[in-house]
Amino acid sequence: MCGLRGGKRDCYPTSYATCQGSGDPHYRTFDGKKFDFQGTCTYVLSKLVSKDDISLAPFEVLVKNQNRGRNTAVSYTKTVTITVFKNVITMSRDNPGKVLVNNQYVNLPFDVEDGLLSIFRSGYFGVVKTNFGLTLKFNWNSHVSLTLPSSYSDLIGGLCGNWNGQRNDDLLKPDKRPANTPTLFGDSWKVGNDPGCSSDCDGKKCPTCDHSLMLDYQTGKYCGRITDKNGPFKHCHAKVDPTEYYEDCVFDMCLYRGHASALCNALSTYTTACQDAPAKVEQWTASVHLPARPTATMRCVPQAAPRPAAASMSLKAVRTPCAPRAVCVTTASY
């Protein structure tokens, strides 16, 4: 691959990097920097900001966050929109399993623009894949990931950072100046004017976790299974460091006081990272008991992918890459 990198035009081997947002939301940039940002507006996850290499296809990925339930102090990813090759593609928690292409719902899988762009379902993710190596995934709930080829390194901006190999300068605002806090950084990439949205924690002081609750959620009953050397993720530890996923799990469980969905989302996020590595993940089951309430039990189970639907619009049906498909099944017992 030949192109401009670090101001020098040459030929370089192609590599790939992934940025992701998960939980409430925990972001990991292309360079691996981790930060939390609780804004509930619409933000640029990543886009091509440089015009130095005219051979690169421009793209823009936006994420819209929202509060969940009664907890207005934290937010989750609600909607993901990508604009590429003059197509606008949207996946939203409001319509799980559905994809909008240029304001029309389409059946999956599809090939847009004669193979330039494919949209399909892989596991429990909706996937947008381009011919230049971009892959966008969203599970219609709270987990979004974006993978780019190295031809875009140091030429992009947004919550995913600039991907220049340096973590310490990932929190750059659009004007290239560093932001002093993740809140200022995230707010600098806000777009549009969503009514009632806020920059961070609904204008309140961001919550912290009670130490005693954290100790409980660190155990093997809950988040400890992520780091358990004999647990369901033991084959993954060598490929994907479980530490940050474990810490995010404890934080989310603490803020949501052990809500079943928080544990399910955290375990599913690490499951996805392991499968992408790829690494084997054994079936897991987790129970969350809340006083005066039923015990919610979740298990990671295989599920058959939906049968491909007929094509519509000007899009063509394409083959769907096979991938393990797992969902969190919740049951209750008293």
XYZ file of C-alpha atoms in Angstrom:
334
model
C 0.000 0.000 0.000
C 1.424 3.340 -1.037
C 0.386 6.678 0.434
C 1.179 9.575 2.741
C 2.104 8.719 6.320
C 3.662 11.088 8.824
C 4.185 13.606 6.030
C 6.214 11.131 3.950
C 4.859 9.474 0.820
C 6.064 5.910 0.454
C 4.835 2.319 0.272
C 3.939 0.659 3.569
C 2.495 -2.712 4.578
C -1.254 -2.599 5.236
C -2.388 -3.116 8.801
C -5.681 -2.538 10.590
C -6.803 -1.008 13.867
C -10.132 -0.954 15.681
C -11.810 1.693 17.815
C -14.807 0.866 19.951
C -17.420 2.291 22.272
C -19.236 0.044 24.724
C -21.137 0.206 27.984
C -21.929 3.663 29.276
C -19.880 4.427 27.060
C -16.259 3.364 27.442
C -14.225 4.376 24.401
C -10.992 2.808 23.173
C -9.248 4.752 20.423
C -7.355 3.313 17.465
C -4.135 3.919 19.399
C -5.525 2.110 22.457
C -6.287 5.051 24.736
C -9.281 4.432 27.011
C -11.623 7.150 28.268
C -15.228 7.534 29.443
C -17.584 10.171 28.094
C -21.229 10.508 29.142
C -22.560 13.059 26.660
C -26.041 12.453 25.247
C -25.733 14.393 21.988
C -24.569 13.291 18.521
C -20.806 13.074 18.042
C -18.254 12.262 15.360
C -16.884 8.824 16.131
C -14.430 9.089 13.248
C -14.054 10.749 9.874
C -11.436 11.610 7.283
C -10.251 15.115 8.186
C -7.198 15.458 5.944
C -7.181 16.098 2.211
C -3.493 15.293 1.836
C -4.206 11.974 0.110
C -6.916 12.432 -2.519
C -6.953 8.701 -3.260
C -8.684 7.977 0.058
C -12.476 7.667 0.126
C -14.036 10.159 2.556
C -16.280 8.774 5.301
C -17.959 9.941 8.493
C -19.334 7.866 11.383
C -21.656 9.548 13.894
C -22.923 8.174 17.206
C -25.932 9.430 19.135
C -25.972 8.615 22.843
C -28.880 8.458 25.279
C -29.633 7.856 28.950
C -31.070 4.481 29.914
C -33.932 4.023 32.330
C -33.994 6.301 35.359
C -30.243 6.788 35.514
C -29.608 10.173 33.877
C -25.998 10.329 34.995
C -24.650 7.923 32.361
C -25.353 7.256 28.692
C -25.203 4.500 26.081
C -24.838 4.488 22.323
C -28.307 4.598 20.768
C -27.769 5.230 17.053
C -24.865 4.818 14.635
C -24.802 6.493 11.215
C -22.161 6.213 8.517
C -21.915 8.347 5.390
C -19.733 6.834 2.671
C -19.892 6.715 -1.127
C -22.797 9.210 -0.922
C -24.867 6.665 1.024
C -26.231 7.346 4.527
C -26.652 4.154 6.573
C -28.232 4.129 10.043
C -28.676 1.483 12.737
C -30.636 2.388 15.867
C -31.642 0.778 19.138
C -35.170 2.004 18.371
C -35.365 -0.544 15.545
C -33.191 -3.563 16.441
C -32.165 -5.717 13.508
C -33.153 -3.072 10.954
C -30.966 -0.870 8.759
C -31.848 2.399 7.037
C -30.147 3.155 3.724
C -30.824 6.640 2.415
C -33.965 6.875 4.596
C -35.392 3.523 3.462
C -35.407 0.283 5.445
C -33.757 -2.567 3.588
C -33.562 -6.314 3.988
C -30.207 -7.872 4.745
C -27.773 -8.805 3.324
C -27.110 -6.249 0.573
C -24.408 -5.075 -1.752
C -24.554 -1.350 -2.458
C -23.029 0.390 -5.458
C -21.748 -2.670 -7.293
C -19.661 -4.077 -4.473
C -18.245 -0.845 -3.086
C -20.318 -1.295 0.045
C -21.834 -4.353 1.751
C -24.367 -4.444 4.591
C -25.076 -7.685 6.417
C -25.652 -9.289 9.773
C -22.849 -11.196 11.478
C -23.635 -12.700 14.841
C -25.726 -10.179 16.743
C -24.082 -7.234 14.944
C -25.163 -5.234 11.958
C -22.090 -4.777 9.761
C -21.186 -2.212 7.112
C -18.114 -3.118 5.076
C -16.462 -1.167 2.252
C -14.132 -2.220 -0.537
C -11.319 -0.078 0.938
C -11.234 -2.003 4.233
C -13.561 -0.072 6.555
C -15.748 -2.231 8.806
C -18.410 -0.744 11.086
C -20.313 -2.918 13.594
C -23.223 -2.115 15.893
C -25.269 -4.538 18.000
C -28.340 -2.267 18.091
C -27.803 -1.876 21.819
C -24.618 -0.303 23.198
C -21.551 -1.685 21.419
C -20.058 -0.021 18.333
C -16.713 -0.756 16.692
C -14.937 0.719 13.684
C -12.001 -0.915 11.901
C -9.877 0.992 9.371
C -6.856 0.160 7.192
C -3.550 1.871 7.918
C -3.917 4.080 4.832
C -6.083 6.309 7.052
C -3.632 6.590 9.942
C -2.877 10.152 11.029
C -5.516 11.461 8.602
C -8.651 11.024 10.729
C -10.312 12.678 13.724
C -13.167 12.176 16.164
C -13.747 10.267 19.393
C -11.619 7.432 17.995
C -8.545 9.666 17.854
C -6.096 10.315 15.038
C -4.350 6.901 14.921
C -0.803 8.187 14.686
C 0.688 5.591 17.017
C 0.711 7.951 20.011
C -1.879 7.556 22.761
C -0.950 10.785 24.518
C -2.341 13.017 21.767
C -5.588 11.184 21.022
C -7.789 13.777 22.748
C -7.356 16.408 20.055
C -10.208 18.760 19.230
C -11.117 19.559 15.600
C -8.802 22.588 15.735
C -5.916 20.198 16.602
C -5.559 21.608 20.116
C -5.503 19.118 23.009
C -8.543 18.904 25.273
C -7.891 18.979 29.013
C -10.635 16.465 29.859
C -12.597 13.731 28.055
C -15.727 15.865 28.511
C -14.210 18.828 26.650
C -12.817 16.463 24.029
C -16.139 14.730 23.417
C -18.088 17.980 23.357
C -15.713 19.418 20.750
C -16.810 16.683 18.324
C -20.530 17.328 18.834
C -22.575 17.852 15.679
C -26.139 18.950 15.116
C -28.451 20.336 17.750
C -30.261 17.519 19.545
C -32.998 18.950 21.814
C -32.330 18.397 25.505
C -28.932 16.729 25.076
C -26.076 17.442 27.469
C -22.314 17.302 27.363
C -21.730 15.083 30.369
C -23.706 13.391 33.155
C -26.810 15.499 32.421
C -25.073 18.586 33.783
C -24.487 16.930 37.137
C -21.371 15.685 38.855
C -20.478 12.333 37.340
C -21.206 9.489 39.772
C -18.639 7.386 41.566
C -18.938 3.848 42.881
C -19.240 2.773 46.496
C -16.191 0.710 47.430
C -18.192 -2.089 49.050
C -20.305 -2.523 45.926
C -17.204 -2.634 43.758
C -15.743 -5.422 45.868
C -18.891 -7.479 45.389
C -19.021 -6.989 41.622
C -15.339 -7.894 41.301
C -16.061 -11.468 42.398
C -16.497 -14.498 40.192
C -20.276 -14.237 40.534
C -20.168 -11.143 38.378
C -17.297 -9.439 36.536
C -14.560 -11.670 37.974
C -15.374 -14.332 35.411
C -13.777 -12.090 32.765
C -10.336 -12.445 34.376
C -10.825 -15.945 35.803
C -7.892 -18.027 34.527
C -10.120 -21.100 34.568
C -13.281 -19.349 33.395
C -15.103 -19.192 30.054
C -12.663 -16.595 28.667
C -9.436 -18.388 29.603
C -8.528 -19.090 25.961
C -8.857 -15.393 25.133
C -6.606 -13.790 27.747
C -3.443 -14.246 25.710
C -4.958 -12.448 22.722
C -7.165 -9.793 24.337
C -6.122 -8.293 27.681
C -9.160 -8.687 29.950
C -8.164 -5.999 32.461
C -9.946 -2.998 30.929
C -13.047 -5.039 30.098
C -13.140 -6.238 33.696
C -12.786 -2.686 35.039
C -15.541 -1.426 32.728
C -17.798 -4.260 33.869
C -17.320 -3.410 37.546
C -17.951 0.281 36.881
C -21.153 -0.346 34.913
C -22.468 -2.877 37.415
C -21.809 -0.460 40.240
C -23.559 2.506 38.612
C -26.574 0.393 37.705
C -26.631 -1.354 41.084
C -26.184 -4.806 39.610
C -28.766 -4.541 36.843
C -28.789 -7.707 34.764
C -28.382 -5.868 31.460
C -25.159 -4.202 32.625
C -23.511 -7.564 33.292
C -24.885 -9.029 30.102
C -23.550 -6.122 28.024
C -20.125 -6.282 29.678
C -19.692 -10.023 29.166
C -20.990 -9.755 25.605
C -18.526 -6.956 24.835
C -15.560 -9.085 25.891
C -17.048 -12.074 24.069
C -17.130 -10.032 20.867
C -13.545 -8.835 21.306
C -12.424 -12.428 21.826
C -14.275 -13.711 18.783
C -12.734 -10.949 16.677
C -9.215 -11.899 17.880
C -10.154 -14.750 17.131
C -10.215 -16.786 20.340
C -12.490 -19.460 21.738
C -15.103 -18.440 24.320
C -16.876 -21.115 26.307
C -20.566 -20.837 27.140
C -21.137 -18.648 30.163
C -24.013 -18.194 32.547
C -24.347 -15.349 35.027
C -26.951 -14.732 37.693
C -27.801 -11.409 39.278
C -29.861 -11.433 42.471
C -31.537 -8.250 43.602
C -33.321 -8.035 46.984
C -37.109 -8.504 46.770
C -36.794 -9.264 43.064
C -36.400 -12.432 41.002
C -32.945 -13.684 40.150
C -32.102 -12.800 36.549
C -30.056 -15.501 34.869
C -28.256 -14.869 31.595
C -26.421 -17.308 29.431
C -24.415 -16.948 26.263
C -26.006 -19.298 23.757
C -25.578 -20.008 20.031
C -28.422 -18.877 17.847
C -29.072 -19.486 14.184
C -28.678 -16.489 11.950
C -31.867 -15.205 10.284
C -32.666 -16.433 6.807
C -31.572 -13.919 4.132
C -34.456 -11.856 2.827
C -35.171 -10.913 -0.744
C -33.426 -7.901 -2.212
C -35.193 -4.574 -2.669
C -34.381 -1.105 -3.964
C -31.312 -1.037 -6.178
C -29.337 -3.193 -3.802
C -28.159 -6.722 -4.475
C -28.150 -9.636 -2.069
C -24.685 -10.788 -1.045
C -23.262 -13.663 0.950
C -23.097 -13.143 4.689
C -19.782 -14.052 6.333
C -20.295 -16.751 8.942
C -19.645 -15.838 12.569
C -20.623 -17.194 15.969
C -23.956 -15.747 16.962
C -24.674 -15.360 20.658
C -27.345 -13.538 22.582
C -28.048 -12.945 26.235
C -31.092 -14.945 27.235
C -32.630 -13.795 30.489
C -34.843 -15.947 32.690
C -36.228 -15.250 36.146
C -36.647 -17.431 39.211
C -37.890 -16.682 42.729
